mmCIF file of C-alpha atoms and ligand atoms in Angstrom:
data_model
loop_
_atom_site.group_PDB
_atom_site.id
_atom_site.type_symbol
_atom_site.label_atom_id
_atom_site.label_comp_id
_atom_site.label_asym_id
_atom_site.label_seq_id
_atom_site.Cartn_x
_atom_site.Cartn_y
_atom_site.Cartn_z
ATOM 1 C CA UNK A 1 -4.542 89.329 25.358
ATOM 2 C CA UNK A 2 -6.781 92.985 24.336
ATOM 3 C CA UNK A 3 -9.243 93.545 26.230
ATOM 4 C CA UNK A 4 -11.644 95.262 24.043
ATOM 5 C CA UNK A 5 -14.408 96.512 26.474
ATOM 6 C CA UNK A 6 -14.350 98.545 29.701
ATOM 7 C CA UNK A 7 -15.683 96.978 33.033
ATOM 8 C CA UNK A 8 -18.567 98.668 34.938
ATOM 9 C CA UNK A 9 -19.773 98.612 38.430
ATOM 10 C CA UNK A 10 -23.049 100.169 40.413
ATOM 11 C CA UNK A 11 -21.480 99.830 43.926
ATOM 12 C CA UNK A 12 -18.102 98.712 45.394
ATOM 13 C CA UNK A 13 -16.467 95.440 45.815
ATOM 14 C CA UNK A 14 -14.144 93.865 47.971
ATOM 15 C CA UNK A 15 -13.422 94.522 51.912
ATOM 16 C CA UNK A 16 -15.863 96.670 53.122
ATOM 17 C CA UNK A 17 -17.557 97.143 49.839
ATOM 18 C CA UNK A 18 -21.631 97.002 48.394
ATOM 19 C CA UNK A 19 -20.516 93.844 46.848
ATOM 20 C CA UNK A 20 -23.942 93.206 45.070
ATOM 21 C CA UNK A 21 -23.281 89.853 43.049
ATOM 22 C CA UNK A 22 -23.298 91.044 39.595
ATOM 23 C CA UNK A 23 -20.389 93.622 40.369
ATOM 24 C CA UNK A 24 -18.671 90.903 42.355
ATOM 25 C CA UNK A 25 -18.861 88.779 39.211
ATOM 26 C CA UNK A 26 -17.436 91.493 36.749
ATOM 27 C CA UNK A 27 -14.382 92.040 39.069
ATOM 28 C CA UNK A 28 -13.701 88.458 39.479
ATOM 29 C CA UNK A 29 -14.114 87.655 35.148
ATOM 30 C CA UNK A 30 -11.910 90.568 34.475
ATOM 31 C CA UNK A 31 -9.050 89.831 37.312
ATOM 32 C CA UNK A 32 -9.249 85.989 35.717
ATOM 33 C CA UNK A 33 -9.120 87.260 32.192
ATOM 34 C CA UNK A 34 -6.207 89.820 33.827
ATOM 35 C CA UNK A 35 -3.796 87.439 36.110
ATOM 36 C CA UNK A 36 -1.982 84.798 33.504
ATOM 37 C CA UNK A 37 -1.030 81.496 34.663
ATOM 38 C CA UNK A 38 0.928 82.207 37.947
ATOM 39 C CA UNK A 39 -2.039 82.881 39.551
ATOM 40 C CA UNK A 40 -5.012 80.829 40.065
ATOM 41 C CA UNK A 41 -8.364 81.958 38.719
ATOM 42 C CA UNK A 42 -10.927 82.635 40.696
ATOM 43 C CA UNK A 43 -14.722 80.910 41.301
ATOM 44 C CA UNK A 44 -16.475 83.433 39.476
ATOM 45 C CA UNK A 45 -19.590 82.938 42.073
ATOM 46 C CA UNK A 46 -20.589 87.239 42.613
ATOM 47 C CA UNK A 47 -19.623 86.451 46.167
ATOM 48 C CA UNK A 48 -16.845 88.924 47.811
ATOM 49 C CA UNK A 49 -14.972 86.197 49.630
ATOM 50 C CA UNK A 50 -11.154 86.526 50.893
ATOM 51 C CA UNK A 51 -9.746 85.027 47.954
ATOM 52 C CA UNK A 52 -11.339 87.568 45.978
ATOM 53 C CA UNK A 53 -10.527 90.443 47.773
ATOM 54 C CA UNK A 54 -6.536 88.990 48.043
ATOM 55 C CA UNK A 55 -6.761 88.666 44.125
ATOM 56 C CA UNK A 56 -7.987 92.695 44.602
ATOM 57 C CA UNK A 57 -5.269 93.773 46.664
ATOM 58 C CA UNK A 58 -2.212 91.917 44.879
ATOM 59 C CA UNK A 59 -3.771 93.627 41.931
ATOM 60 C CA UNK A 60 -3.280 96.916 43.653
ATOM 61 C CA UNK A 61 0.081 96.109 44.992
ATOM 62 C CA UNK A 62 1.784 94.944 41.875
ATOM 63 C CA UNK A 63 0.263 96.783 39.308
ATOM 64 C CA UNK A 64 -0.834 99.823 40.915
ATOM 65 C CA UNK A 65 2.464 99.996 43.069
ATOM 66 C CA UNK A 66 0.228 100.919 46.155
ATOM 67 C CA UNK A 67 1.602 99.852 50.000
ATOM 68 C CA UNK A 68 -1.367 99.638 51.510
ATOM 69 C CA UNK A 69 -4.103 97.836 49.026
ATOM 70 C CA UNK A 70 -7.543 98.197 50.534
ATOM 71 C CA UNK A 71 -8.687 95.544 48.494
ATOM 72 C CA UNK A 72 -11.642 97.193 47.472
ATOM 73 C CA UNK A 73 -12.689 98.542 43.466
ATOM 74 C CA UNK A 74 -14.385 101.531 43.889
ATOM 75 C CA UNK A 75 -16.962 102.211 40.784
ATOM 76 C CA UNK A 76 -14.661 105.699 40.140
ATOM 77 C CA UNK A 77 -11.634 105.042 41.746
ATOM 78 C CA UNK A 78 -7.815 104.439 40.921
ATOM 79 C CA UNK A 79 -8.055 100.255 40.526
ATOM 80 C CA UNK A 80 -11.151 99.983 38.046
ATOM 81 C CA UNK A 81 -9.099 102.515 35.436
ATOM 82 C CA UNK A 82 -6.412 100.064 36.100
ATOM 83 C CA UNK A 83 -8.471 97.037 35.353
ATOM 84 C CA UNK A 84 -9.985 98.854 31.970
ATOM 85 C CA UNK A 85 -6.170 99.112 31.227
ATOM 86 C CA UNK A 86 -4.969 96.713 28.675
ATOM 87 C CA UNK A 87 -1.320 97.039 29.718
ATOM 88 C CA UNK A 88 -2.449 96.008 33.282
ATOM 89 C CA UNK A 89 -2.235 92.786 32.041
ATOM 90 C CA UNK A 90 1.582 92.790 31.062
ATOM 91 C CA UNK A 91 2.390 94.288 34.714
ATOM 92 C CA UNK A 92 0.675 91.852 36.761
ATOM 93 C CA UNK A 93 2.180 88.927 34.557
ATOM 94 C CA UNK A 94 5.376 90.144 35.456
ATOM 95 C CA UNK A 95 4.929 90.250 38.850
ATOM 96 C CA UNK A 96 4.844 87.068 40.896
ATOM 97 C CA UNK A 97 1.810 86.573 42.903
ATOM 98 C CA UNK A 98 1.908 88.808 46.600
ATOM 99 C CA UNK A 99 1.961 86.729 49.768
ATOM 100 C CA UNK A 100 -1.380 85.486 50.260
ATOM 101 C CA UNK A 101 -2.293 87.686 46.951
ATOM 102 C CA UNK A 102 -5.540 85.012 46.428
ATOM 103 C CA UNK A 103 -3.128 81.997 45.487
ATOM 104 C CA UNK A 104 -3.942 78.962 47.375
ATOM 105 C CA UNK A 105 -1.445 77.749 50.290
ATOM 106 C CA UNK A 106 0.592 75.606 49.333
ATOM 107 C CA UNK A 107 3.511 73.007 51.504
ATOM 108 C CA UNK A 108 7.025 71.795 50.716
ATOM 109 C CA UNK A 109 7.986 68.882 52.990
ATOM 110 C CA UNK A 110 11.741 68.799 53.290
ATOM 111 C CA UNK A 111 14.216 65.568 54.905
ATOM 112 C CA UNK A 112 17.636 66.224 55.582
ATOM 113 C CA UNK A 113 19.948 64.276 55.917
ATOM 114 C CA UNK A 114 23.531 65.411 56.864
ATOM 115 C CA UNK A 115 27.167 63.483 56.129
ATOM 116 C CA UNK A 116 29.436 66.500 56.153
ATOM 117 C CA UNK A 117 28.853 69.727 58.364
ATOM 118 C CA UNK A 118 28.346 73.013 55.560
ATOM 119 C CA UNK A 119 29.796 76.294 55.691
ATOM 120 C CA UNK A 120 26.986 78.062 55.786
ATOM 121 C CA UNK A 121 25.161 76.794 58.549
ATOM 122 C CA UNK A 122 22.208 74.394 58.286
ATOM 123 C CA UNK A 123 20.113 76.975 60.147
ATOM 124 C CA UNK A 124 20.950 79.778 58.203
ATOM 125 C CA UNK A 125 19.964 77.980 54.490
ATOM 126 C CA UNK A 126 16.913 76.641 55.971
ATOM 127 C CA UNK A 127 15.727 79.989 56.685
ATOM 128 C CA UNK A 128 16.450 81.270 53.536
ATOM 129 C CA UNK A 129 14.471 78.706 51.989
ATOM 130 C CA UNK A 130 11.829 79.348 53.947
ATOM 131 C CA UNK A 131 11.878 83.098 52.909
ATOM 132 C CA UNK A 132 12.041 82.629 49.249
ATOM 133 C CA UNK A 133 8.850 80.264 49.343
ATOM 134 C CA UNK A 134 6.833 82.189 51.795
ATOM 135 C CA UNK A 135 7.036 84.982 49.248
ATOM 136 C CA UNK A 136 4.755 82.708 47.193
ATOM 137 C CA UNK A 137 2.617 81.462 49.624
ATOM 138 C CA UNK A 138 4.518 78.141 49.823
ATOM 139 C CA UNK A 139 5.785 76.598 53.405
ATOM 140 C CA UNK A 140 8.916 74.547 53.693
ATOM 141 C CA UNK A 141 8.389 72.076 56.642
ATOM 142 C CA UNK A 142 10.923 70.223 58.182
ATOM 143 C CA UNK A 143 9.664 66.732 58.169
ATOM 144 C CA UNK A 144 13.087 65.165 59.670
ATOM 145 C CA UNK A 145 16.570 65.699 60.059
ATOM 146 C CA UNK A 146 19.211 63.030 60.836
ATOM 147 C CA UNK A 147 23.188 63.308 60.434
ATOM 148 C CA UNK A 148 24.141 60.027 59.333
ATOM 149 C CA UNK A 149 26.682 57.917 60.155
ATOM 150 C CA UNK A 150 28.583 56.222 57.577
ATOM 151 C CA UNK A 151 30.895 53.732 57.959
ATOM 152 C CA UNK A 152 34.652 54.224 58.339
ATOM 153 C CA UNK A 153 34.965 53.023 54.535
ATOM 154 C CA UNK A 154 31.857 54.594 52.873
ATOM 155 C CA UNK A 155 33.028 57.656 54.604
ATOM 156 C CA UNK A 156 35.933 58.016 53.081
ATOM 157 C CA UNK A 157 34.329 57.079 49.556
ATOM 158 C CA UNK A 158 31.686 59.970 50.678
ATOM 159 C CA UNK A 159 34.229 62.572 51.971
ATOM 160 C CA UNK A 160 34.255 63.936 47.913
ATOM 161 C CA UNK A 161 30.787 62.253 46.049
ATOM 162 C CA UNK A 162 32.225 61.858 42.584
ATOM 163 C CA UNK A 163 29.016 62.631 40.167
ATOM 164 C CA UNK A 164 28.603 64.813 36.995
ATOM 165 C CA UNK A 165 24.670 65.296 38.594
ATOM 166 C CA UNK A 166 22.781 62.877 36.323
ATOM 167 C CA UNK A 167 21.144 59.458 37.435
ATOM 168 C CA UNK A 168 23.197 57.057 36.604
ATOM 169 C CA UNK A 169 25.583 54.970 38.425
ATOM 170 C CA UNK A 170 27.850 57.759 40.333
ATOM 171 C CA UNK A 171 28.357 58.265 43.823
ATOM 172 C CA UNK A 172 25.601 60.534 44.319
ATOM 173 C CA UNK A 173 23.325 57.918 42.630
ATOM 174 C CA UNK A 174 24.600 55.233 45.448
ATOM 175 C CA UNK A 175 24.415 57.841 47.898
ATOM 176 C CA UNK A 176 20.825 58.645 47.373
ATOM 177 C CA UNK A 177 20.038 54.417 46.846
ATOM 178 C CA UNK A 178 21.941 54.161 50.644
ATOM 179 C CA UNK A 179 20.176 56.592 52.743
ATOM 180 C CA UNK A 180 17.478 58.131 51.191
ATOM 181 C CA UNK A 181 14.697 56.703 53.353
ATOM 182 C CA UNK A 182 11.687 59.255 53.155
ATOM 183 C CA UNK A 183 8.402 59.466 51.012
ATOM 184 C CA UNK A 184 8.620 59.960 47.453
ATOM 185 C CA UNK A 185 5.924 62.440 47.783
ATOM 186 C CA UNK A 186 8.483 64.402 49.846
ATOM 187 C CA UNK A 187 12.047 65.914 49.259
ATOM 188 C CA UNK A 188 15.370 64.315 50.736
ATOM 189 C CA UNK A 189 17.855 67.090 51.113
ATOM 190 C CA UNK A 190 21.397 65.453 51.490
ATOM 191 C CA UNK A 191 24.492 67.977 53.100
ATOM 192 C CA UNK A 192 27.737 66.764 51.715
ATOM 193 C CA UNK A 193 30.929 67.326 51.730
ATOM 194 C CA UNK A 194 32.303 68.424 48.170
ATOM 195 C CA UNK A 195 30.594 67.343 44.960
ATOM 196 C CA UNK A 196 33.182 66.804 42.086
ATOM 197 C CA UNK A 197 32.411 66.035 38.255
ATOM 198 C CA UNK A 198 35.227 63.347 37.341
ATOM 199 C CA UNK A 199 35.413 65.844 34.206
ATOM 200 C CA UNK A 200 36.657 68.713 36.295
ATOM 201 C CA UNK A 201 39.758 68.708 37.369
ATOM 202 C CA UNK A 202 40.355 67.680 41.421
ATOM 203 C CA UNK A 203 40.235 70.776 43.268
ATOM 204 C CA UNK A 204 37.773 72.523 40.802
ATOM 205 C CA UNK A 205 34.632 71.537 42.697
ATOM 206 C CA UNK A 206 32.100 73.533 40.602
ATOM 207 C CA UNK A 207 28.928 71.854 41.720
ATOM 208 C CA UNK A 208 27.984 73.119 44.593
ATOM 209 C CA UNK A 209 24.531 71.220 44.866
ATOM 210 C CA UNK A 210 23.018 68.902 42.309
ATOM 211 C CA UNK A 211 19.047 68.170 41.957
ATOM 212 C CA UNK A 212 19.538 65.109 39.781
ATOM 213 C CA UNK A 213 17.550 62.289 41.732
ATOM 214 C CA UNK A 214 16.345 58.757 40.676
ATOM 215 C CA UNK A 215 12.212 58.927 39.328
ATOM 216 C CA UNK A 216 9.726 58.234 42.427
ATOM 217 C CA UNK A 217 12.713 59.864 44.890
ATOM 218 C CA UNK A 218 13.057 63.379 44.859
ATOM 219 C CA UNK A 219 16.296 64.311 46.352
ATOM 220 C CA UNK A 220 18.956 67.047 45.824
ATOM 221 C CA UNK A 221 22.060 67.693 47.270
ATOM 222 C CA UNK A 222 23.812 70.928 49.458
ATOM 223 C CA UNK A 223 27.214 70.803 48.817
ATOM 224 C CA UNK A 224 29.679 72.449 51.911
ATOM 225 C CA UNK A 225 30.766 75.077 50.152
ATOM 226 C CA UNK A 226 27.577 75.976 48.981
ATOM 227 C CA UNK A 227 25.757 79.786 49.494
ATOM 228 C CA UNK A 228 22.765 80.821 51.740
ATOM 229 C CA UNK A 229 20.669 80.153 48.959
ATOM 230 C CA UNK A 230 21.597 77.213 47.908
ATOM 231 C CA UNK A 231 19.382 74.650 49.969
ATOM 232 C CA UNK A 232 16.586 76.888 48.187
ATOM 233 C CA UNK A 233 18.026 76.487 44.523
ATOM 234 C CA UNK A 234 18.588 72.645 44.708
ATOM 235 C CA UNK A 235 14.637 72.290 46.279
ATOM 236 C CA UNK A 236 13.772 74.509 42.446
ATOM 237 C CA UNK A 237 15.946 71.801 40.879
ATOM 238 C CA UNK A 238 13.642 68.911 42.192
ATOM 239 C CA UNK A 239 10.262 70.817 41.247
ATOM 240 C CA UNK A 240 11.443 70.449 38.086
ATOM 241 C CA UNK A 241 13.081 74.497 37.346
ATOM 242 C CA UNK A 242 16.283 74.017 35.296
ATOM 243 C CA UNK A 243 18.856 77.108 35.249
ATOM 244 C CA UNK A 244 17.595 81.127 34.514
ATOM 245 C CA UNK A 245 20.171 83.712 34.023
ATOM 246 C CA UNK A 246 18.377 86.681 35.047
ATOM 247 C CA UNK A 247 20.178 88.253 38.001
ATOM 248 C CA UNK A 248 18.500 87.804 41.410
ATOM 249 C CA UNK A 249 16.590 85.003 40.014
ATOM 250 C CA UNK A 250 16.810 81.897 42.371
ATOM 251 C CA UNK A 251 17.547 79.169 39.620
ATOM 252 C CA UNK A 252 20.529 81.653 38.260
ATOM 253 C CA UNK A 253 23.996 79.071 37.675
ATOM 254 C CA UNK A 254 26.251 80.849 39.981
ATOM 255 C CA UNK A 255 25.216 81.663 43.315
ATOM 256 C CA UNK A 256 27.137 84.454 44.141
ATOM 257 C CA UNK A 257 24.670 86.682 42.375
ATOM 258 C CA UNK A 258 22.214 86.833 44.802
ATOM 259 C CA UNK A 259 22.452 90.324 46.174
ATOM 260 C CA UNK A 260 19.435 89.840 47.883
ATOM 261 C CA UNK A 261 15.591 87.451 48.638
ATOM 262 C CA UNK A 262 16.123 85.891 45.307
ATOM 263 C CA UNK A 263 12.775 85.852 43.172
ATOM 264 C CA UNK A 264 11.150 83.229 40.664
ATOM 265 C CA UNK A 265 9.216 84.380 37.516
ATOM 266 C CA UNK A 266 5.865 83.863 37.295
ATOM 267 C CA UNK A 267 6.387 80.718 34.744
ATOM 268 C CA UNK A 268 8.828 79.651 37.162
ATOM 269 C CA UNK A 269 6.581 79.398 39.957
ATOM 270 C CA UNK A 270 3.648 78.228 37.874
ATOM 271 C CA UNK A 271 6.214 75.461 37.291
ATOM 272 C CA UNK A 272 6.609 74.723 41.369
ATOM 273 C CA UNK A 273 3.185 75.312 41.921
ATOM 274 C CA UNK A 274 2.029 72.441 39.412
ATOM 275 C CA UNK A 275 4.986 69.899 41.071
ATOM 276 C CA UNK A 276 3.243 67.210 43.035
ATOM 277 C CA UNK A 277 5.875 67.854 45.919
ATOM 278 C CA UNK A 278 4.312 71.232 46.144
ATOM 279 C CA UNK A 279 1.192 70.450 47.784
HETATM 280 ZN ZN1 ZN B 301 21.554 74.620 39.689
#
């Protein structure tokens, strides 16, 4: 979008600012006209509020690259040229929204349920879950956890769930229809042993999760061999992200290119943010 005209203020706005309404109100149209869809608009209402001053200081952290925003425009300073930069625009877009950076809190409630033990530890791909949400504001809960115990013949079927991760009739399908017992406005995350796709060869486990679930029952599953970051990718699969191939990305196919806190894009998370699990 062009912005055609240049923003003016009398007095400051933000922490510690003038904030007199009519400058609030000309900061707040222009960061909405500014932010794009990952982030959500602000009330434009003139009054300097902490929303408005977080939408102020992720503006000056991603665009203006500073460490230490002081959410505040100053009618001269470094973040009103910014704002009366078109190109602005394409920078913050590209950056998802800051930690508390004026998007509203949002909650993942999470169920596990265990039939195999994993090789990276339960523990360990929890808290990596919870790190890649938190950097959007989102907090995974543990609702409940529960290792399950099969019977001697159903865990033998289980030991490898046969599926090629649609709904259908599979394994994983009569998995999830056994023992998925929790809210369908919440996530079951099943911890299995191996996943294999009758189509693959036995040995060649590829799947190392699968977020296919029946409608009204969100569930995924965390394969053993699975990576730190898996637990996190499957929970993308169920709010409705399919696969991205940039590298670092958190829905990327293979997971052994996550060098580090994998990221979403910001249509990606505007994706999450819009799931009714994500509340
Ligand atoms: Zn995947």
């Amino acid at each position: 979008m062009a912005i055609h005209s240049s923003i003016f203020i009398s007095g400051s706005v933000g922490r510690g600012g003038k904030n007199q309404a009519a400058d609030v109100s000309t900061v707040q149209t222009r960061l909405n006209e500014l932010m794009g869809n990952a982030r959500t608009a602000l009330k434009v209402d003139g009054l300097s509020g902490s929303k408005t001053q977080g939408m102020i200081a992720d503006f000056q952290k991603s665009v203006l690259k500073f460490n230490w925003p002081d959410s505040r425009v100053d009618p001269n300073g470094k973040t009103i040229q910014a704002l009366n930069d078109p190109k602005s625009a394409t920078t913050w877009r590209s950056v998802p929204p800051a930690s508390g950076g004026g998007t509203a809190k949002k909650t993942l409630h999470l169920h596990f349920r265990s039939i195999s033990l994993t090789d990276v530890s339960f523990d360990t791909q929890f808290r990596a879950a919870v790190k890649v949400y938190a950097q959007y504001n989102i907090t995974v809960v543990m609702k409940s956890g529960k290792s399950v115990w099969l019977s001697e013949a159903d865990r033998k079927k289980f030991k490898r769930v046969d599926t090629s991760c649609v709904v259908g009739n599979d394994e994983w399908s009569v998995l999830q229809k056994l023992l998925n017992d929790v809210p369908s406005s919440d996530i079951c995350v099943f911890f299995v042993g191996r996943l294999w796709d009758p189509k693959e060869k036995p040995g060649d486990e590829m799947f190392l999760g699968c977020g296919a679930h029946r409608p009204g029952a969100p569930a995924c599953a965390v394969a053993a061999n699975g990576s730190k970051y898996d637990m996190a990718h499957e929970v993308g699969h169920v709010l409705g992200l399919g696969h991205d191939g940039t590298n670092g990305n958190l829905m990327h196919p293979t997971q052994a290119s996550y060098p580090k806190l994998p990221v979403l894009s910001p249509a990606q998370l505007a994706t999450v943010r819009k799931s009714p699990l994500c509340r």
